[in-house]
XYZ file of C-alpha atoms in Angstrom:
518
model
C -36.415 -42.167 9.194
C -34.758 -38.811 8.504
C -31.769 -38.476 6.248
C -28.989 -35.913 6.285
C -29.056 -33.744 3.190
C -26.047 -31.686 2.114
C -28.403 -29.088 0.653
C -29.985 -28.491 4.067
C -26.570 -28.027 5.635
C -25.487 -25.550 2.975
C -28.738 -23.599 3.212
C -28.325 -23.330 6.966
C -24.662 -22.335 6.685
C -25.417 -19.607 4.181
C -27.679 -17.706 6.551
C -26.533 -14.124 6.654
C -23.930 -13.068 9.213
C -24.951 -9.499 8.454
C -28.601 -10.082 9.338
C -27.831 -11.918 12.569
C -25.275 -9.288 13.605
C -27.746 -6.450 13.101
C -30.332 -8.330 15.165
C -27.801 -8.750 17.972
C -26.894 -5.055 17.889
C -30.548 -4.068 18.139
C -31.136 -6.563 20.956
C -28.129 -5.233 22.877
C -29.532 -1.700 22.626
C -32.937 -2.803 23.897
C -31.393 -4.734 26.791
C -29.268 -1.749 27.840
C -32.322 0.522 27.729
C -34.390 -1.834 29.876
C -31.615 -2.243 32.433
C -31.245 1.522 32.673
C -34.944 1.996 33.430
C -35.577 -1.324 35.153
C -35.514 -2.744 38.644
C -32.455 -2.610 40.865
C -32.759 -6.347 41.571
C -32.291 -7.049 37.856
C -29.232 -4.791 37.644
C -27.783 -6.588 40.645
C -27.975 -9.933 38.859
C -27.079 -8.516 35.421
C -25.061 -5.292 35.913
C -25.698 -2.692 33.242
C -21.977 -1.971 32.944
C -21.314 -5.649 32.195
C -23.846 -5.670 29.346
C -22.524 -2.365 27.977
C -19.059 -3.894 28.102
C -20.140 -6.858 25.977
C -22.122 -4.553 23.678
C -18.987 -2.520 23.038
C -16.935 -5.644 22.396
C -19.548 -6.880 19.946
C -19.537 -3.579 18.047
C -15.752 -3.749 17.738
C -16.037 -7.355 16.557
C -18.557 -6.304 13.892
C -16.535 -3.295 12.790
C -13.237 -5.153 12.581
C -14.615 -7.990 10.463
C -17.205 -6.100 8.422
C -19.916 -8.293 9.921
C -22.758 -5.895 9.071
C -21.411 -4.980 5.649
C -22.916 -6.243 2.420
C -21.343 -7.118 -0.905
C -17.650 -7.637 -1.523
C -16.510 -6.078 1.756
C -18.743 -8.240 3.939
C -17.800 -11.073 6.234
C -20.346 -13.209 4.396
C -18.360 -12.700 1.185
C -15.035 -13.403 2.873
C -16.328 -16.714 4.222
C -18.072 -17.699 0.993
C -15.783 -20.715 0.528
C -15.554 -21.700 4.187
C -18.945 -23.197 4.944
C -17.927 -24.581 8.342
C -16.516 -21.291 9.629
C -19.526 -19.374 8.313
C -21.904 -21.862 9.924
C -20.113 -21.663 13.277
C -20.293 -17.871 13.338
C -23.997 -17.846 12.462
C -24.608 -20.453 15.157
C -22.843 -18.334 17.789
C -24.709 -15.207 16.706
C -28.034 -17.024 17.051
C -27.040 -18.228 20.505
C -26.029 -14.707 21.475
C -29.303 -13.300 20.181
C -31.279 -15.960 22.023
C -29.650 -15.198 25.359
C -30.137 -11.453 24.950
C -33.792 -11.833 23.985
C -34.502 -14.178 26.897
C -32.916 -11.614 29.214
C -35.173 -8.939 27.713
C -38.212 -11.136 28.391
C -37.332 -11.323 32.082
C -36.261 -7.709 32.624
C -39.277 -6.324 30.766
C -41.591 -8.340 33.022
C -43.096 -10.383 30.204
C -42.297 -13.540 32.109
C -40.793 -14.630 35.392
C -37.217 -15.917 35.517
C -36.834 -19.679 35.724
C -36.115 -19.676 39.446
C -39.455 -17.985 40.196
C -41.599 -20.189 38.009
C -43.567 -23.175 39.304
C -41.278 -25.852 40.767
C -42.061 -29.570 40.861
C -44.079 -30.531 43.949
C -41.593 -33.174 45.051
C -38.624 -30.747 45.201
C -37.381 -30.327 48.765
C -36.776 -26.942 50.394
C -33.028 -27.647 50.584
C -32.910 -28.338 46.850
C -34.908 -25.177 46.181
C -32.534 -23.040 48.241
C -29.514 -24.575 46.519
C -30.862 -23.941 43.025
C -31.946 -20.432 43.978
C -28.338 -19.635 44.751
C -26.795 -21.240 41.682
C -29.384 -21.159 38.892
C -30.499 -17.549 38.743
C -31.483 -17.055 35.118
C -30.081 -13.553 34.596
C -26.745 -14.639 36.068
C -26.737 -17.628 33.728
C -27.654 -15.463 30.719
C -24.839 -13.015 31.443
C -22.357 -15.880 31.765
C -23.538 -17.262 28.424
C -23.233 -13.869 26.698
C -19.673 -13.412 27.963
C -18.735 -16.940 26.881
C -20.213 -16.536 23.397
C -18.345 -13.255 22.933
C -15.091 -15.008 23.826
C -15.817 -17.656 21.191
C -16.598 -15.000 18.560
C -13.308 -13.276 19.305
C -11.397 -16.530 18.991
C -12.854 -17.045 15.529
C -12.065 -13.456 14.559
C -8.402 -13.996 15.436
C -8.305 -16.833 12.903
C -10.199 -14.963 10.191
C -8.183 -11.744 10.390
C -4.876 -13.067 11.589
C -2.380 -10.267 10.861
C 0.320 -12.794 9.986
C -1.528 -13.438 6.735
C -2.657 -9.924 5.833
C -2.378 -9.586 2.084
C -1.132 -6.481 0.311
C -3.119 -5.561 -2.822
C -0.990 -4.840 -5.855
C -2.868 -1.585 -6.427
C -1.559 -0.294 -3.101
C 1.682 0.973 -4.659
C -0.465 3.286 -6.814
C -2.441 4.605 -3.849
C -2.703 8.401 -3.677
C -3.873 10.902 -1.081
C -4.626 14.194 -2.819
C -4.563 17.354 -0.715
C -7.859 19.195 -1.396
C -6.211 22.628 -1.424
C -2.961 22.122 -3.309
C -4.205 19.151 -5.398
C -0.846 17.497 -4.741
C -0.361 13.872 -3.747
C 0.671 14.005 -0.090
C 2.810 10.906 -0.508
C 5.025 12.814 -2.947
C 5.895 15.195 -0.120
C 6.580 12.260 2.158
C 8.825 10.707 -0.488
C 11.106 13.750 -0.366
C 11.278 13.810 3.415
C 11.773 10.042 3.570
C 14.731 10.309 1.207
C 16.220 13.130 3.270
C 15.836 11.174 6.494
C 17.356 7.972 5.101
C 20.256 9.897 3.578
C 20.972 11.464 6.975
C 20.688 8.129 8.764
C 22.923 6.285 6.298
C 25.472 9.101 6.271
C 25.657 8.964 10.052
C 26.120 5.188 10.040
C 28.995 5.496 7.530
C 30.923 8.053 9.555
C 34.643 7.299 9.435
C 34.343 4.638 6.732
C 35.148 4.950 3.037
C 32.942 3.552 0.297
C 34.279 0.525 -1.596
C 35.915 1.230 -4.950
C 33.385 1.864 -7.708
C 30.507 1.986 -5.253
C 27.093 3.031 -6.579
C 24.681 3.889 -3.785
C 21.641 1.919 -4.905
C 20.413 1.077 -1.407
C 19.667 4.532 0.049
C 16.938 5.509 -2.468
C 15.522 1.991 -2.207
C 15.216 2.283 1.578
C 13.562 5.699 1.270
C 11.053 4.483 -1.314
C 10.224 1.560 0.968
C 9.278 3.920 3.796
C 6.964 5.890 1.523
C 5.337 2.626 0.468
C 4.910 1.669 4.127
C 3.074 4.930 4.736
C 0.692 3.970 1.942
C 0.171 0.599 3.597
C -0.784 2.160 6.917
C -3.112 4.650 5.278
C -4.704 1.951 3.140
C -5.266 -0.296 6.167
C -6.846 2.575 8.073
C -9.143 3.367 5.161
C -10.002 -0.319 4.836
C -10.839 -0.603 8.551
C -13.072 2.454 8.357
C -14.968 0.941 5.443
C -15.489 -2.364 7.240
C -16.987 -0.536 10.216
C -18.952 1.868 8.043
C -22.356 0.195 8.369
C -22.486 -0.083 12.148
C -25.648 1.608 13.399
C -25.168 4.501 15.802
C -25.831 3.811 19.484
C -26.291 6.006 22.489
C -23.228 6.624 24.591
C -22.779 4.413 27.613
C -20.973 4.901 30.885
C -18.824 1.782 30.947
C -15.065 2.192 30.823
C -13.024 -0.615 29.293
C -9.614 0.670 28.357
C -9.486 -1.883 25.532
C -7.929 -1.305 22.144
C -7.108 1.766 20.132
C -9.542 4.065 18.397
C -9.595 3.745 14.664
C -10.356 7.382 14.111
C -7.446 8.870 16.026
C -4.951 5.983 15.890
C -4.027 5.691 19.523
C -5.390 8.847 21.138
C -6.880 7.926 24.504
C -9.938 9.885 25.613
C -11.609 10.207 28.985
C -15.298 10.677 28.216
C -17.940 8.315 29.537
C -18.628 6.443 26.337
C -17.631 2.789 26.316
C -14.202 2.683 24.742
C -14.907 -0.420 22.690
C -17.999 1.324 21.326
C -16.008 4.499 20.655
C -13.594 2.497 18.538
C -16.372 1.330 16.279
C -18.062 4.733 16.053
C -14.783 6.524 15.348
C -14.222 4.121 12.498
C -17.370 5.180 10.666
C -16.674 7.210 7.534
C -17.922 10.765 7.197
C -17.576 10.795 3.416
C -18.404 8.343 0.688
C -15.649 5.760 0.325
C -15.007 3.516 -2.611
C -16.013 -0.093 -2.189
C -13.426 -2.367 -0.610
C -13.028 -6.037 -1.350
C -12.613 -8.567 1.432
C -9.957 -11.219 1.053
C -11.100 -14.836 1.125
C -10.620 -16.649 4.433
C -8.158 -19.527 4.110
C -9.015 -22.321 6.541
C -5.667 -23.995 5.878
C -3.928 -21.088 7.576
C -5.364 -21.972 10.975
C -2.917 -24.768 11.664
C 0.001 -22.657 10.495
C -1.097 -19.903 12.830
C -1.343 -22.193 15.828
C 1.987 -23.881 15.138
C 3.879 -20.724 14.226
C 6.945 -20.084 16.345
C 7.852 -16.546 17.222
C 11.492 -17.442 17.740
C 11.769 -18.870 14.243
C 11.987 -15.447 12.631
C 12.204 -12.850 15.395
C 15.622 -13.253 16.985
C 16.710 -9.755 17.865
C 18.784 -8.006 15.203
C 21.752 -6.141 16.689
C 23.893 -3.337 15.322
C 27.673 -3.265 15.406
C 27.559 -2.054 19.017
C 25.213 -4.837 20.088
C 22.105 -2.638 20.331
C 18.672 -3.534 19.019
C 16.056 -1.258 17.482
C 13.559 0.016 20.037
C 9.927 -0.232 19.012
C 6.855 1.466 20.507
C 5.255 -0.282 23.431
C 2.022 -2.220 22.916
C -1.370 -0.651 23.667
C -2.289 -0.438 27.328
C -5.085 -2.972 26.843
C -2.582 -5.641 25.787
C -0.505 -4.995 28.900
C -3.672 -5.578 30.923
C -4.158 -8.981 29.312
C -7.070 -7.921 27.085
C -7.629 -8.294 23.370
C -6.799 -5.107 21.519
C -6.934 -3.421 18.131
C -3.415 -2.920 16.824
C -2.918 0.827 16.231
C -0.921 0.105 13.061
C -2.662 -2.670 11.103
C -6.011 -2.022 12.872
C -6.660 -5.742 13.236
C -8.275 -7.186 16.350
C -5.557 -9.172 18.147
C -5.519 -11.592 21.094
C -3.774 -10.371 24.238
C -0.824 -12.716 23.682
C 0.198 -10.699 20.607
C 0.878 -7.705 22.849
C 3.577 -9.257 24.994
C 7.349 -9.486 24.641
C 8.710 -10.913 21.442
C 5.230 -11.502 20.035
C 4.592 -7.746 19.993
C 7.954 -7.120 18.356
C 7.124 -9.671 15.677
C 3.731 -8.067 15.142
C 5.082 -4.527 14.683
C 7.871 -5.639 12.338
C 5.321 -7.675 10.409
C 3.118 -4.589 10.008
C 6.134 -2.538 8.937
C 7.240 -5.193 6.450
C 10.650 -4.105 7.605
C 12.816 -6.070 5.184
C 13.803 -5.686 1.539
C 16.472 -7.044 -0.762
C 19.960 -5.611 -0.215
C 21.461 -6.764 -3.534
C 21.927 -4.266 -6.357
C 20.795 -6.430 -9.275
C 17.546 -7.644 -7.720
C 14.616 -8.226 -10.110
C 12.224 -7.194 -7.285
C 14.076 -4.331 -5.575
C 10.972 -2.710 -4.049
C 9.350 -5.854 -2.669
C 8.798 -5.642 1.105
C 8.978 -8.730 3.309
C 7.029 -9.234 6.524
C 9.606 -11.403 8.261
C 13.323 -12.033 8.221
C 12.612 -15.593 7.197
C 10.852 -14.503 3.994
C 13.509 -11.877 3.284
C 16.391 -14.325 3.739
C 14.534 -16.902 1.662
C 14.311 -14.394 -1.198
C 18.001 -13.476 -1.056
C 18.989 -17.128 -0.794
C 16.915 -18.280 -3.754
C 17.544 -15.234 -5.958
C 21.088 -14.078 -5.180
C 22.869 -16.887 -3.349
C 21.648 -19.819 -5.392
C 24.126 -21.994 -7.242
C 24.191 -25.286 -9.130
C 26.665 -28.024 -8.301
C 27.501 -31.403 -9.770
C 27.306 -34.113 -7.127
C 30.454 -35.745 -8.464
C 32.388 -32.460 -8.653
C 31.210 -30.548 -5.530
C 34.096 -28.073 -5.531
C 32.805 -26.247 -8.627
C 29.748 -23.975 -8.389
C 27.770 -22.772 -11.397
C 25.754 -19.558 -11.383
C 22.997 -20.926 -13.598
C 21.328 -24.153 -14.631
C 22.750 -23.610 -18.114
C 26.274 -23.773 -16.720
C 25.622 -27.049 -14.925
C 23.933 -28.513 -17.992
C 26.981 -27.577 -20.063
C 29.150 -29.387 -17.516
C 26.984 -32.494 -17.800
C 27.350 -32.428 -21.582
C 31.123 -32.187 -21.330
C 31.859 -34.503 -18.415
C 28.901 -36.871 -18.160
C 27.502 -37.200 -21.687
C 28.238 -40.929 -21.690
C 26.369 -41.382 -18.371
C 23.240 -39.250 -18.829
C 20.784 -38.789 -21.640
C 19.209 -35.379 -22.285
C 15.994 -36.459 -20.573
C 17.876 -37.743 -17.527
C 19.717 -34.453 -17.122
C 16.571 -32.429 -16.351
C 15.813 -33.923 -12.911
C 19.517 -33.853 -12.028
C 19.719 -30.139 -12.800
C 16.589 -29.397 -10.769
C 17.910 -31.293 -7.744
C 21.416 -29.870 -7.870
C 20.754 -26.372 -6.512
C 22.248 -25.093 -3.259
C 22.075 -21.807 -1.372
C 25.324 -20.559 0.110
C 25.732 -18.254 3.127
C 26.023 -14.517 2.591
C 29.725 -14.070 1.856
C 29.756 -10.262 1.628
C 32.531 -8.847 3.775
C 31.292 -5.240 3.691
C 27.898 -4.001 4.826
C 26.251 -2.168 1.890
C 24.509 0.187 4.315
C 27.190 1.382 6.752
C 30.353 0.079 4.996
C 31.428 -1.733 8.169
C 33.864 -4.574 7.557
C 33.181 -8.076 8.817
C 33.263 -10.425 10.482
C 30.075 -9.414 12.282
C 29.355 -10.815 15.769
C 26.041 -12.431 14.748
C 26.645 -12.567 11.000
C 26.015 -10.042 8.254
C 22.364 -11.089 7.890
C 21.598 -10.127 11.485
C 23.579 -6.908 11.040
C 21.659 -5.939 7.894
C 18.348 -6.785 9.548
C 19.129 -4.215 12.239
C 19.701 -1.531 9.585
C 16.455 -2.392 7.807
C 14.437 -2.355 11.028
C 15.977 0.940 12.139
C 15.053 2.610 8.851
C 11.542 1.169 8.745
C 10.371 2.486 12.143
C 10.464 6.024 10.745
C 7.360 5.107 8.718
C 5.229 4.273 11.758
C 2.225 6.611 12.060
C 3.658 9.242 14.329
C 0.348 10.209 15.906
C 0.152 6.708 17.413
C 3.703 6.761 18.725
C 3.349 10.214 20.246
C 0.017 9.375 21.884
C 1.369 6.184 23.424
C 4.506 7.797 24.796
C 2.784 10.996 25.849
C 0.527 8.913 28.064
C 3.623 7.342 29.626
C 5.686 10.534 29.833
C 8.447 9.294 27.517
C 10.088 10.687 24.407
C 8.952 8.884 21.245
C 11.519 10.580 19.036
C 14.363 9.194 21.074
C 12.900 5.711 21.322
C 11.915 4.995 17.746
C 14.079 7.328 15.736
C 11.601 9.933 14.537
C 14.003 12.737 13.688
C 12.008 14.747 11.195
C 8.663 14.987 9.431
C 5.460 14.938 11.406
C 3.307 12.274 9.821
C 0.205 14.342 10.279
C -1.380 12.465 7.399
C -2.270 9.678 9.785
C -4.102 11.788 12.348
C -7.717 11.636 11.226
C -10.010 14.274 12.693
C -13.727 13.628 12.578
C -16.029 16.571 13.139
């Protein structure tokens, strides 16, 4: 009798994703070479373009997750505490490798396909003809390869879900030094960002006077936020290039996919004959030595939250005082075609559903981290928030939080100390000191935003959809100026539209984000 041993399971699960991925890449190359030089009857059953398509998708999968990396930036390291996920990926990679190698055996002539091998003597001619039409091995292998790739992509969407992208604390200190002037490029952007926000805010305040004693704390905060967003985009691009840095070079193929956005040029669409998915991975390879990057740990508990997440819960459209929303760039063409795509901003591989309607709007605003605190005395004035829900939660808990006695609900206290003092004065005979603690903790409330004047444009309420919605529109409108302009211009140039008019780029060419690789 055999017994299940946990040690055996762990040993199997800890097989290297990197090793299996490299084997699959090599097998894909060999299969493509054999198809190119092989028999026409084989290419009819297993089209070369179809295999090159899946090869390109696999290279993008590897590059986006760091599957062939080693050390702290590897997918193996990221999944170090998720044995089940790691085991599932290794299992799929082994299945993929097996199907590719069996295809190589047939196409190379080392063995006959199943349908041409010896059949049982008692099989009728009708059964033979039926199986010959439905059980052709190369057709079956291609179907398996496509299915396994779909499963790998589904797992990648969970592992690198952009809704849970973390922002390293060191990012605020990130620098990009110009090799000639030795000046931090972000310092130049900080000046132009301040100028742009000052112009935008001044325009929004036209015809309105500032409140008495007003100190404009919000304009420099908004400008600094845009400079920080630029650092985010640059950091994410650098991170993506590192993850793809160990992909082996492959020969160019002739398949055309139209899927995703190239990491190297952030959105520039080319027309050469190389498979576009493969181009994305090759463009992402660094041409200089990059510092080591550390992969974040995969959190399995996030899967359910991802599946249950509601777009409408935090993406209702924010409108300005005239009822207009902020226009955002359109999604990549691949998303509009119903294909998975690499987001040109966060450079994360995304399912097609993220590129449609409100989901795309949520995704872009999430990448922008479009929201920040609008109160002057905030202890975290430069903290960016990825959703309106998180932003409102911060303002509620930090600036609109009060304490209230359940027996005297008409009086609000601005601190727990005030409520405790009330308990001592009015309820000392009812509560002991120990009993007061849970009462104080349970007596907090958050009140609606009662500000009657918008701190950005000085408009007076009431606002049609509330001041929170009105402020969200201001924050979104300011944040889009930080989008990598090379992406926006490439997308709209391909469609013959004007990106400056659509997303508010009025000055400063963000040339920093256009990476040229010799």
